[in-house]
């Protein structure tokens, strides 16, 4: 049994009752139940203990002895039964008292437990109310903090937007100033270019005039020299003819005159390279040679004709060629150094085009050169094109046997003009488009077309000029 002094819970009472009932079910014999009850009962008072055995009487006869023994056993059995019943009643009364006390104690414990639960529930309710109030306050504080944060973030966003607007206006102003500066620089460059071109044109005109004047002077001097030579030859011929009286010397004279005339012409055509002293020495030597030649001839041959004066050297150019622009300088092939780029044996890894080694990009490596002039490092891909014989293809379009061939034959100029201004790569000058008037297309530099494949890749739709080819 549970100690009534210690408070127990209803669960503990139920577990104890179940354990006691289980023990009682296990004791099937009355003797085991009695032993169990006796173990649980307190000790009997001294007067309830069995009477000590009396001294053995004298030996009765056997029958009497058995009768007395049977009576004694019956009395003892009755006495034991009465004692057992009294004991059971006493135990029952004590058990009822104990159970009543236990029930009262349990009721008190339950009441105390309920009171304690109520107090705990009230305390928990108060704590919950405090916690709810605290959570509400924290939630209110969080909302206030969030609202404040949103307000600060909105203000910061407004400030950033304002800063971005100011920065954007500054960038626009800087861009406008840069554009104006570029336009001014471009106009200055154009003006300088025009001035340089005008200066070069004036210099070229001056050089051309000087060259023409020099040519005219040379032609005039040449004509004067030829006229002087002809006059001298004619005078010498007349003089020699007057001195001769027979025909054969005249024939020899004609041949000598022709030879001397050719020699003088060859000498006049060559530019003089020696000084005046050398020319005089050469002329004296020539005269001596002519005299020696004529000494071996017949006595009737006339003396040689007089030597023509040596032409004056050509005038020097008015300007130093180094001071002239490269395009106006005289060409000298000996001053040109050939530029050797090496063999064209470097292969592009994307399109297998051949290049010079100096054409590779700066991002190239030793084992993997990269080029941009062929396929833009693999960005442009052209499928292998195996056309028919162009003569046969053009002949088909010229037969006009099909409607599309007839249309091609009639509108071939329109097709050609349709590609005149498509995919134009040019640096357009928009400064002339700011005013009013007709549209003006002004460019700077070179004009080229961004031509691609005539047919689209497999699985792609035609675009740009491929639409005309695909149709």
PDB file of C-alpha atoms in Angstrom, residues 207-441:
ATOM      1  CA  UNK A 207      57.349  73.180-108.846  1.00  0.00           C
ATOM      2  CA  UNK A 208      55.320  72.436-111.960  1.00  0.00           C
ATOM      3  CA  UNK A 209      55.819  75.970-113.241  1.00  0.00           C
ATOM      4  CA  UNK A 210      59.537  75.758-112.525  1.00  0.00           C
ATOM      5  CA  UNK A 211      59.744  72.405-114.291  1.00  0.00           C
ATOM      6  CA  UNK A 212      57.797  73.738-117.275  1.00  0.00           C
ATOM      7  CA  UNK A 213      59.989  76.851-117.353  1.00  0.00           C
ATOM      8  CA  UNK A 214      63.103  74.700-117.175  1.00  0.00           C
ATOM      9  CA  UNK A 215      61.783  72.461-119.972  1.00  0.00           C
ATOM     10  CA  UNK A 216      60.983  75.507-122.104  1.00  0.00           C
ATOM     11  CA  UNK A 217      64.434  76.945-121.417  1.00  0.00           C
ATOM     12  CA  UNK A 218      66.053  73.632-122.271  1.00  0.00           C
ATOM     13  CA  UNK A 219      63.984  73.329-125.454  1.00  0.00           C
ATOM     14  CA  UNK A 220      64.831  76.915-126.393  1.00  0.00           C
ATOM     15  CA  UNK A 221      68.540  76.372-125.663  1.00  0.00           C
ATOM     16  CA  UNK A 222      68.455  73.107-127.622  1.00  0.00           C
ATOM     17  CA  UNK A 223      66.760  74.820-130.530  1.00  0.00           C
ATOM     18  CA  UNK A 224      69.291  77.655-130.436  1.00  0.00           C
ATOM     19  CA  UNK A 225      72.174  75.178-130.304  1.00  0.00           C
ATOM     20  CA  UNK A 226      70.768  73.225-133.223  1.00  0.00           C
ATOM     21  CA  UNK A 227      70.243  76.425-135.187  1.00  0.00           C
ATOM     22  CA  UNK A 228      73.790  77.546-134.406  1.00  0.00           C
ATOM     23  CA  UNK A 229      75.162  74.163-135.434  1.00  0.00           C
ATOM     24  CA  UNK A 230      73.188  74.185-138.655  1.00  0.00           C
ATOM     25  CA  UNK A 231      74.329  77.699-139.435  1.00  0.00           C
ATOM     26  CA  UNK A 232      77.970  76.860-138.723  1.00  0.00           C
ATOM     27  CA  UNK A 233      77.741  73.667-140.775  1.00  0.00           C
ATOM     28  CA  UNK A 234      76.146  75.513-143.632  1.00  0.00           C
ATOM     29  CA  UNK A 235      78.843  78.196-143.569  1.00  0.00           C
ATOM     30  CA  UNK A 236      81.570  75.578-143.374  1.00  0.00           C
ATOM     31  CA  UNK A 237      79.962  73.641-146.265  1.00  0.00           C
ATOM     32  CA  UNK A 238      79.748  76.772-148.415  1.00  0.00           C
ATOM     33  CA  UNK A 239      83.324  77.694-147.637  1.00  0.00           C
ATOM     34  CA  UNK A 240      84.584  74.224-148.453  1.00  0.00           C
ATOM     35  CA  UNK A 241      82.602  74.087-151.662  1.00  0.00           C
ATOM     36  CA  UNK A 242      84.095  77.364-152.794  1.00  0.00           C
ATOM     37  CA  UNK A 243      87.629  76.077-152.215  1.00  0.00           C
ATOM     38  CA  UNK A 244      87.165  72.776-154.072  1.00  0.00           C
ATOM     39  CA  UNK A 245      87.326  72.554-157.923  1.00  0.00           C
ATOM     40  CA  UNK A 246      86.612  68.882-158.626  1.00  0.00           C
ATOM     41  CA  UNK A 247      83.793  66.398-157.828  1.00  0.00           C
ATOM     42  CA  UNK A 248      85.449  63.597-155.924  1.00  0.00           C
ATOM     43  CA  UNK A 249      86.606  65.761-153.116  1.00  0.00           C
ATOM     44  CA  UNK A 250      83.030  67.016-152.973  1.00  0.00           C
ATOM     45  CA  UNK A 251      81.756  63.464-152.419  1.00  0.00           C
ATOM     46  CA  UNK A 252      84.327  62.851-149.726  1.00  0.00           C
ATOM     47  CA  UNK A 253      83.438  66.196-148.232  1.00  0.00           C
ATOM     48  CA  UNK A 254      79.765  65.265-147.973  1.00  0.00           C
ATOM     49  CA  UNK A 255      80.596  62.049-146.173  1.00  0.00           C
ATOM     50  CA  UNK A 256      82.923  63.841-143.735  1.00  0.00           C
ATOM     51  CA  UNK A 257      80.311  66.485-143.110  1.00  0.00           C
ATOM     52  CA  UNK A 258      77.715  63.856-142.294  1.00  0.00           C
ATOM     53  CA  UNK A 259      80.084  62.056-139.900  1.00  0.00           C
ATOM     54  CA  UNK A 260      81.082  65.241-138.118  1.00  0.00           C
ATOM     55  CA  UNK A 261      77.452  66.313-137.899  1.00  0.00           C
ATOM     56  CA  UNK A 262      76.448  63.043-136.224  1.00  0.00           C
ATOM     57  CA  UNK A 263      79.365  63.251-133.769  1.00  0.00           C
ATOM     58  CA  UNK A 264      78.455  66.792-132.805  1.00  0.00           C
ATOM     59  CA  UNK A 265      74.808  65.828-132.271  1.00  0.00           C
ATOM     60  CA  UNK A 266      75.787  62.897-130.000  1.00  0.00           C
ATOM     61  CA  UNK A 267      78.050  65.144-127.999  1.00  0.00           C
ATOM     62  CA  UNK A 268      75.341  67.786-127.594  1.00  0.00           C
ATOM     63  CA  UNK A 269      72.726  65.260-126.473  1.00  0.00           C
ATOM     64  CA  UNK A 270      74.934  64.072-123.586  1.00  0.00           C
ATOM     65  CA  UNK A 271      74.780  66.273-120.479  1.00  0.00           C
ATOM     66  CA  UNK A 272      78.081  67.916-119.624  1.00  0.00           C
ATOM     67  CA  UNK A 273      79.622  66.445-116.542  1.00  0.00           C
ATOM     68  CA  UNK A 274      83.051  68.056-116.523  1.00  0.00           C
ATOM     69  CA  UNK A 275      84.120  71.601-115.798  1.00  0.00           C
ATOM     70  CA  UNK A 276      84.923  74.238-118.429  1.00  0.00           C
ATOM     71  CA  UNK A 277      88.631  73.355-118.370  1.00  0.00           C
ATOM     72  CA  UNK A 278      87.901  69.726-119.114  1.00  0.00           C
ATOM     73  CA  UNK A 279      85.582  70.720-121.973  1.00  0.00           C
ATOM     74  CA  UNK A 280      88.329  72.864-123.519  1.00  0.00           C
ATOM     75  CA  UNK A 281      90.858  70.062-123.121  1.00  0.00           C
ATOM     76  CA  UNK A 282      88.479  67.585-124.740  1.00  0.00           C
ATOM     77  CA  UNK A 283      87.849  70.032-127.561  1.00  0.00           C
ATOM     78  CA  UNK A 284      91.609  70.489-128.131  1.00  0.00           C
ATOM     79  CA  UNK A 285      92.103  66.741-128.169  1.00  0.00           C
ATOM     80  CA  UNK A 286      89.240  66.390-130.607  1.00  0.00           C
ATOM     81  CA  UNK A 287      90.738  69.034-132.877  1.00  0.00           C
ATOM     82  CA  UNK A 288      94.142  67.340-132.762  1.00  0.00           C
ATOM     83  CA  UNK A 289      92.508  64.003-133.547  1.00  0.00           C
ATOM     84  CA  UNK A 290      90.635  65.528-136.446  1.00  0.00           C
ATOM     85  CA  UNK A 291      93.837  67.098-137.752  1.00  0.00           C
ATOM     86  CA  UNK A 292      95.628  63.736-137.538  1.00  0.00           C
ATOM     87  CA  UNK A 293      92.794  62.066-139.411  1.00  0.00           C
ATOM     88  CA  UNK A 294      92.797  64.619-142.134  1.00  0.00           C
ATOM     89  CA  UNK A 295      96.592  64.382-142.550  1.00  0.00           C
ATOM     90  CA  UNK A 296      96.226  60.738-143.589  1.00  0.00           C
ATOM     91  CA  UNK A 297      93.523  61.595-146.098  1.00  0.00           C
ATOM     92  CA  UNK A 298      94.065  62.975-149.510  1.00  0.00           C
ATOM     93  CA  UNK A 299      95.541  66.399-149.921  1.00  0.00           C
ATOM     94  CA  UNK A 300      92.338  67.686-151.479  1.00  0.00           C
ATOM     95  CA  UNK A 301      90.202  66.995-148.338  1.00  0.00           C
ATOM     96  CA  UNK A 302      89.138  70.156-146.462  1.00  0.00           C
ATOM     97  CA  UNK A 303      89.879  70.802-142.790  1.00  0.00           C
ATOM     98  CA  UNK A 304      87.322  69.645-140.176  1.00  0.00           C
ATOM     99  CA  UNK A 305      84.415  71.892-139.264  1.00  0.00           C
ATOM    100  CA  UNK A 306      84.635  73.985-136.130  1.00  0.00           C
ATOM    101  CA  UNK A 307      83.487  72.408-132.817  1.00  0.00           C
ATOM    102  CA  UNK A 308      80.142  73.601-131.454  1.00  0.00           C
ATOM    103  CA  UNK A 309      80.210  75.273-128.054  1.00  0.00           C
ATOM    104  CA  UNK A 310      79.383  73.031-125.107  1.00  0.00           C
ATOM    105  CA  UNK A 311      75.866  73.532-123.693  1.00  0.00           C
ATOM    106  CA  UNK A 312      75.476  75.240-120.373  1.00  0.00           C
ATOM    107  CA  UNK A 313      74.613  72.999-117.393  1.00  0.00           C
ATOM    108  CA  UNK A 314      70.893  72.808-116.453  1.00  0.00           C
ATOM    109  CA  UNK A 315      69.814  75.131-113.645  1.00  0.00           C
ATOM    110  CA  UNK A 316      69.438  73.668-110.157  1.00  0.00           C
ATOM    111  CA  UNK A 317      65.927  73.199-108.770  1.00  0.00           C
ATOM    112  CA  UNK A 318      64.760  76.140-106.664  1.00  0.00           C
ATOM    113  CA  UNK A 319      63.930  74.017-103.591  1.00  0.00           C
ATOM    114  CA  UNK A 320      65.671  71.249-101.711  1.00  0.00           C
ATOM    115  CA  UNK A 321      63.845  67.926-102.366  1.00  0.00           C
ATOM    116  CA  UNK A 322      63.928  67.110 -98.680  1.00  0.00           C
ATOM    117  CA  UNK A 323      61.853  70.206 -97.935  1.00  0.00           C
ATOM    118  CA  UNK A 324      59.141  69.107-100.353  1.00  0.00           C
ATOM    119  CA  UNK A 325      56.239  66.815 -99.339  1.00  0.00           C
ATOM    120  CA  UNK A 326      56.798  63.093 -99.966  1.00  0.00           C
ATOM    121  CA  UNK A 327      54.394  63.106-102.917  1.00  0.00           C
ATOM    122  CA  UNK A 328      56.297  65.956-104.635  1.00  0.00           C
ATOM    123  CA  UNK A 329      59.803  64.608-104.167  1.00  0.00           C
ATOM    124  CA  UNK A 330      61.635  63.073-107.152  1.00  0.00           C
ATOM    125  CA  UNK A 331      61.416  59.302-107.265  1.00  0.00           C
ATOM    126  CA  UNK A 332      64.624  57.365-106.727  1.00  0.00           C
ATOM    127  CA  UNK A 333      64.299  53.595-106.734  1.00  0.00           C
ATOM    128  CA  UNK A 334      67.688  53.148-105.050  1.00  0.00           C
ATOM    129  CA  UNK A 335      66.415  54.873-101.888  1.00  0.00           C
ATOM    130  CA  UNK A 336      63.531  52.399-101.416  1.00  0.00           C
ATOM    131  CA  UNK A 337      64.122  49.586 -98.941  1.00  0.00           C
ATOM    132  CA  UNK A 338      61.953  46.482 -99.462  1.00  0.00           C
ATOM    133  CA  UNK A 339      59.795  45.449 -96.504  1.00  0.00           C
ATOM    134  CA  UNK A 340      59.824  41.654 -96.132  1.00  0.00           C
ATOM    135  CA  UNK A 341      56.982  40.269 -93.996  1.00  0.00           C
ATOM    136  CA  UNK A 342      58.133  36.672 -94.119  1.00  0.00           C
ATOM    137  CA  UNK A 343      56.268  33.705 -95.570  1.00  0.00           C
ATOM    138  CA  UNK A 344      52.469  33.556 -95.484  1.00  0.00           C
ATOM    139  CA  UNK A 345      52.278  30.205 -93.696  1.00  0.00           C
ATOM    140  CA  UNK A 346      50.433  30.921 -90.407  1.00  0.00           C
ATOM    141  CA  UNK A 347      47.024  29.186 -90.473  1.00  0.00           C
ATOM    142  CA  UNK A 348      43.932  30.524 -88.675  1.00  0.00           C
ATOM    143  CA  UNK A 349      42.560  27.951 -86.239  1.00  0.00           C
ATOM    144  CA  UNK A 350      38.939  28.826 -87.116  1.00  0.00           C
ATOM    145  CA  UNK A 351      38.749  29.201 -90.911  1.00  0.00           C
ATOM    146  CA  UNK A 352      42.193  27.846 -92.009  1.00  0.00           C
ATOM    147  CA  UNK A 353      43.070  31.104 -93.770  1.00  0.00           C
ATOM    148  CA  UNK A 354      46.745  31.876 -94.435  1.00  0.00           C
ATOM    149  CA  UNK A 355      48.278  34.943 -92.786  1.00  0.00           C
ATOM    150  CA  UNK A 356      51.596  36.597 -92.150  1.00  0.00           C
ATOM    151  CA  UNK A 357      52.978  36.207 -88.661  1.00  0.00           C
ATOM    152  CA  UNK A 358      52.872  39.977 -88.093  1.00  0.00           C
ATOM    153  CA  UNK A 359      49.076  40.007 -88.654  1.00  0.00           C
ATOM    154  CA  UNK A 360      48.202  38.110 -85.469  1.00  0.00           C
ATOM    155  CA  UNK A 361      46.412  39.868 -82.624  1.00  0.00           C
ATOM    156  CA  UNK A 362      47.988  40.927 -79.345  1.00  0.00           C
ATOM    157  CA  UNK A 363      46.017  38.238 -77.464  1.00  0.00           C
ATOM    158  CA  UNK A 364      47.703  35.458 -79.467  1.00  0.00           C
ATOM    159  CA  UNK A 365      50.001  32.859 -77.988  1.00  0.00           C
ATOM    160  CA  UNK A 366      52.904  30.949 -79.492  1.00  0.00           C
ATOM    161  CA  UNK A 367      50.889  27.760 -80.030  1.00  0.00           C
ATOM    162  CA  UNK A 368      47.520  29.404 -80.750  1.00  0.00           C
ATOM    163  CA  UNK A 369      47.679  32.496 -82.982  1.00  0.00           C
ATOM    164  CA  UNK A 370      44.527  34.576 -83.374  1.00  0.00           C
ATOM    165  CA  UNK A 371      43.488  36.715 -86.324  1.00  0.00           C
ATOM    166  CA  UNK A 372      40.674  39.182 -86.844  1.00  0.00           C
ATOM    167  CA  UNK A 373      40.866  40.124 -90.522  1.00  0.00           C
ATOM    168  CA  UNK A 374      39.544  36.788 -91.835  1.00  0.00           C
ATOM    169  CA  UNK A 375      36.695  35.581 -89.583  1.00  0.00           C
ATOM    170  CA  UNK A 376      36.849  37.773 -86.428  1.00  0.00           C
ATOM    171  CA  UNK A 377      38.155  34.832 -84.363  1.00  0.00           C
ATOM    172  CA  UNK A 378      35.416  32.431 -85.481  1.00  0.00           C
ATOM    173  CA  UNK A 379      32.488  34.870 -85.321  1.00  0.00           C
ATOM    174  CA  UNK A 380      31.923  34.713 -89.095  1.00  0.00           C
ATOM    175  CA  UNK A 381      31.218  31.236 -90.430  1.00  0.00           C
ATOM    176  CA  UNK A 382      30.725  30.627 -94.130  1.00  0.00           C
ATOM    177  CA  UNK A 383      29.562  27.228 -95.256  1.00  0.00           C
ATOM    178  CA  UNK A 384      31.521  25.566 -98.099  1.00  0.00           C
ATOM    179  CA  UNK A 385      30.091  26.837-101.381  1.00  0.00           C
ATOM    180  CA  UNK A 386      30.235  24.625-104.441  1.00  0.00           C
ATOM    181  CA  UNK A 387      28.556  26.628-107.210  1.00  0.00           C
ATOM    182  CA  UNK A 388      27.700  25.411-110.648  1.00  0.00           C
ATOM    183  CA  UNK A 389      29.503  26.590-113.677  1.00  0.00           C
ATOM    184  CA  UNK A 390      28.835  30.369-113.637  1.00  0.00           C
ATOM    185  CA  UNK A 391      28.406  30.401-117.377  1.00  0.00           C
ATOM    186  CA  UNK A 392      25.696  27.730-117.154  1.00  0.00           C
ATOM    187  CA  UNK A 393      23.951  29.486-114.235  1.00  0.00           C
ATOM    188  CA  UNK A 394      23.927  32.835-116.021  1.00  0.00           C
ATOM    189  CA  UNK A 395      22.842  31.154-119.213  1.00  0.00           C
ATOM    190  CA  UNK A 396      19.829  29.667-117.401  1.00  0.00           C
ATOM    191  CA  UNK A 397      18.775  33.095-116.131  1.00  0.00           C
ATOM    192  CA  UNK A 398      19.241  34.596-119.562  1.00  0.00           C
ATOM    193  CA  UNK A 399      17.036  32.020-121.331  1.00  0.00           C
ATOM    194  CA  UNK A 400      13.867  33.525-119.769  1.00  0.00           C
ATOM    195  CA  UNK A 401      12.181  30.122-119.886  1.00  0.00           C
ATOM    196  CA  UNK A 402      10.805  30.349-116.344  1.00  0.00           C
ATOM    197  CA  UNK A 403       8.867  33.186-114.690  1.00  0.00           C
ATOM    198  CA  UNK A 404      11.597  33.924-112.135  1.00  0.00           C
ATOM    199  CA  UNK A 405      14.255  33.949-114.860  1.00  0.00           C
ATOM    200  CA  UNK A 406      12.109  36.335-116.892  1.00  0.00           C
ATOM    201  CA  UNK A 407      11.711  38.575-113.847  1.00  0.00           C
ATOM    202  CA  UNK A 408      15.465  38.469-113.190  1.00  0.00           C
ATOM    203  CA  UNK A 409      16.170  39.416-116.785  1.00  0.00           C
ATOM    204  CA  UNK A 410      13.761  42.346-116.690  1.00  0.00           C
ATOM    205  CA  UNK A 411      14.607  43.688-113.176  1.00  0.00           C
ATOM    206  CA  UNK A 412      18.338  42.947-112.984  1.00  0.00           C
ATOM    207  CA  UNK A 413      19.149  46.646-112.559  1.00  0.00           C
ATOM    208  CA  UNK A 414      16.724  46.975-109.664  1.00  0.00           C
ATOM    209  CA  UNK A 415      18.267  43.973-107.934  1.00  0.00           C
ATOM    210  CA  UNK A 416      21.710  45.451-108.342  1.00  0.00           C
ATOM    211  CA  UNK A 417      20.562  48.857-107.038  1.00  0.00           C
ATOM    212  CA  UNK A 418      18.831  47.253-104.030  1.00  0.00           C
ATOM    213  CA  UNK A 419      22.220  46.357-102.544  1.00  0.00           C
ATOM    214  CA  UNK A 420      23.783  49.773-103.094  1.00  0.00           C
ATOM    215  CA  UNK A 421      23.310  51.151 -99.565  1.00  0.00           C
ATOM    216  CA  UNK A 422      22.828  48.037 -97.392  1.00  0.00           C
ATOM    217  CA  UNK A 423      25.246  46.983 -94.665  1.00  0.00           C
ATOM    218  CA  UNK A 424      27.342  50.086 -95.233  1.00  0.00           C
ATOM    219  CA  UNK A 425      30.407  50.423 -93.047  1.00  0.00           C
ATOM    220  CA  UNK A 426      31.388  54.067 -93.045  1.00  0.00           C
ATOM    221  CA  UNK A 427      32.195  56.940 -90.702  1.00  0.00           C
ATOM    222  CA  UNK A 428      29.258  59.253 -91.337  1.00  0.00           C
ATOM    223  CA  UNK A 429      29.654  62.993 -90.835  1.00  0.00           C
ATOM    224  CA  UNK A 430      26.385  64.200 -89.293  1.00  0.00           C
ATOM    225  CA  UNK A 431      27.453  67.836 -88.992  1.00  0.00           C
ATOM    226  CA  UNK A 432      25.898  68.660 -92.365  1.00  0.00           C
ATOM    227  CA  UNK A 433      22.491  67.256 -91.347  1.00  0.00           C
ATOM    228  CA  UNK A 434      21.750  69.807 -88.639  1.00  0.00           C
ATOM    229  CA  UNK A 435      20.531  72.494 -90.947  1.00  0.00           C
ATOM    230  CA  UNK A 436      17.632  72.619 -93.343  1.00  0.00           C
ATOM    231  CA  UNK A 437      17.554  71.627 -96.934  1.00  0.00           C
ATOM    232  CA  UNK A 438      18.050  68.442 -98.887  1.00  0.00           C
ATOM    233  CA  UNK A 439      19.604  65.370 -97.323  1.00  0.00           C
ATOM    234  CA  UNK A 440      23.387  65.203 -97.664  1.00  0.00           C
ATOM    235  CA  UNK A 441      25.366  61.983 -97.281  1.00  0.00           C
TER     236      UNK A 441
END
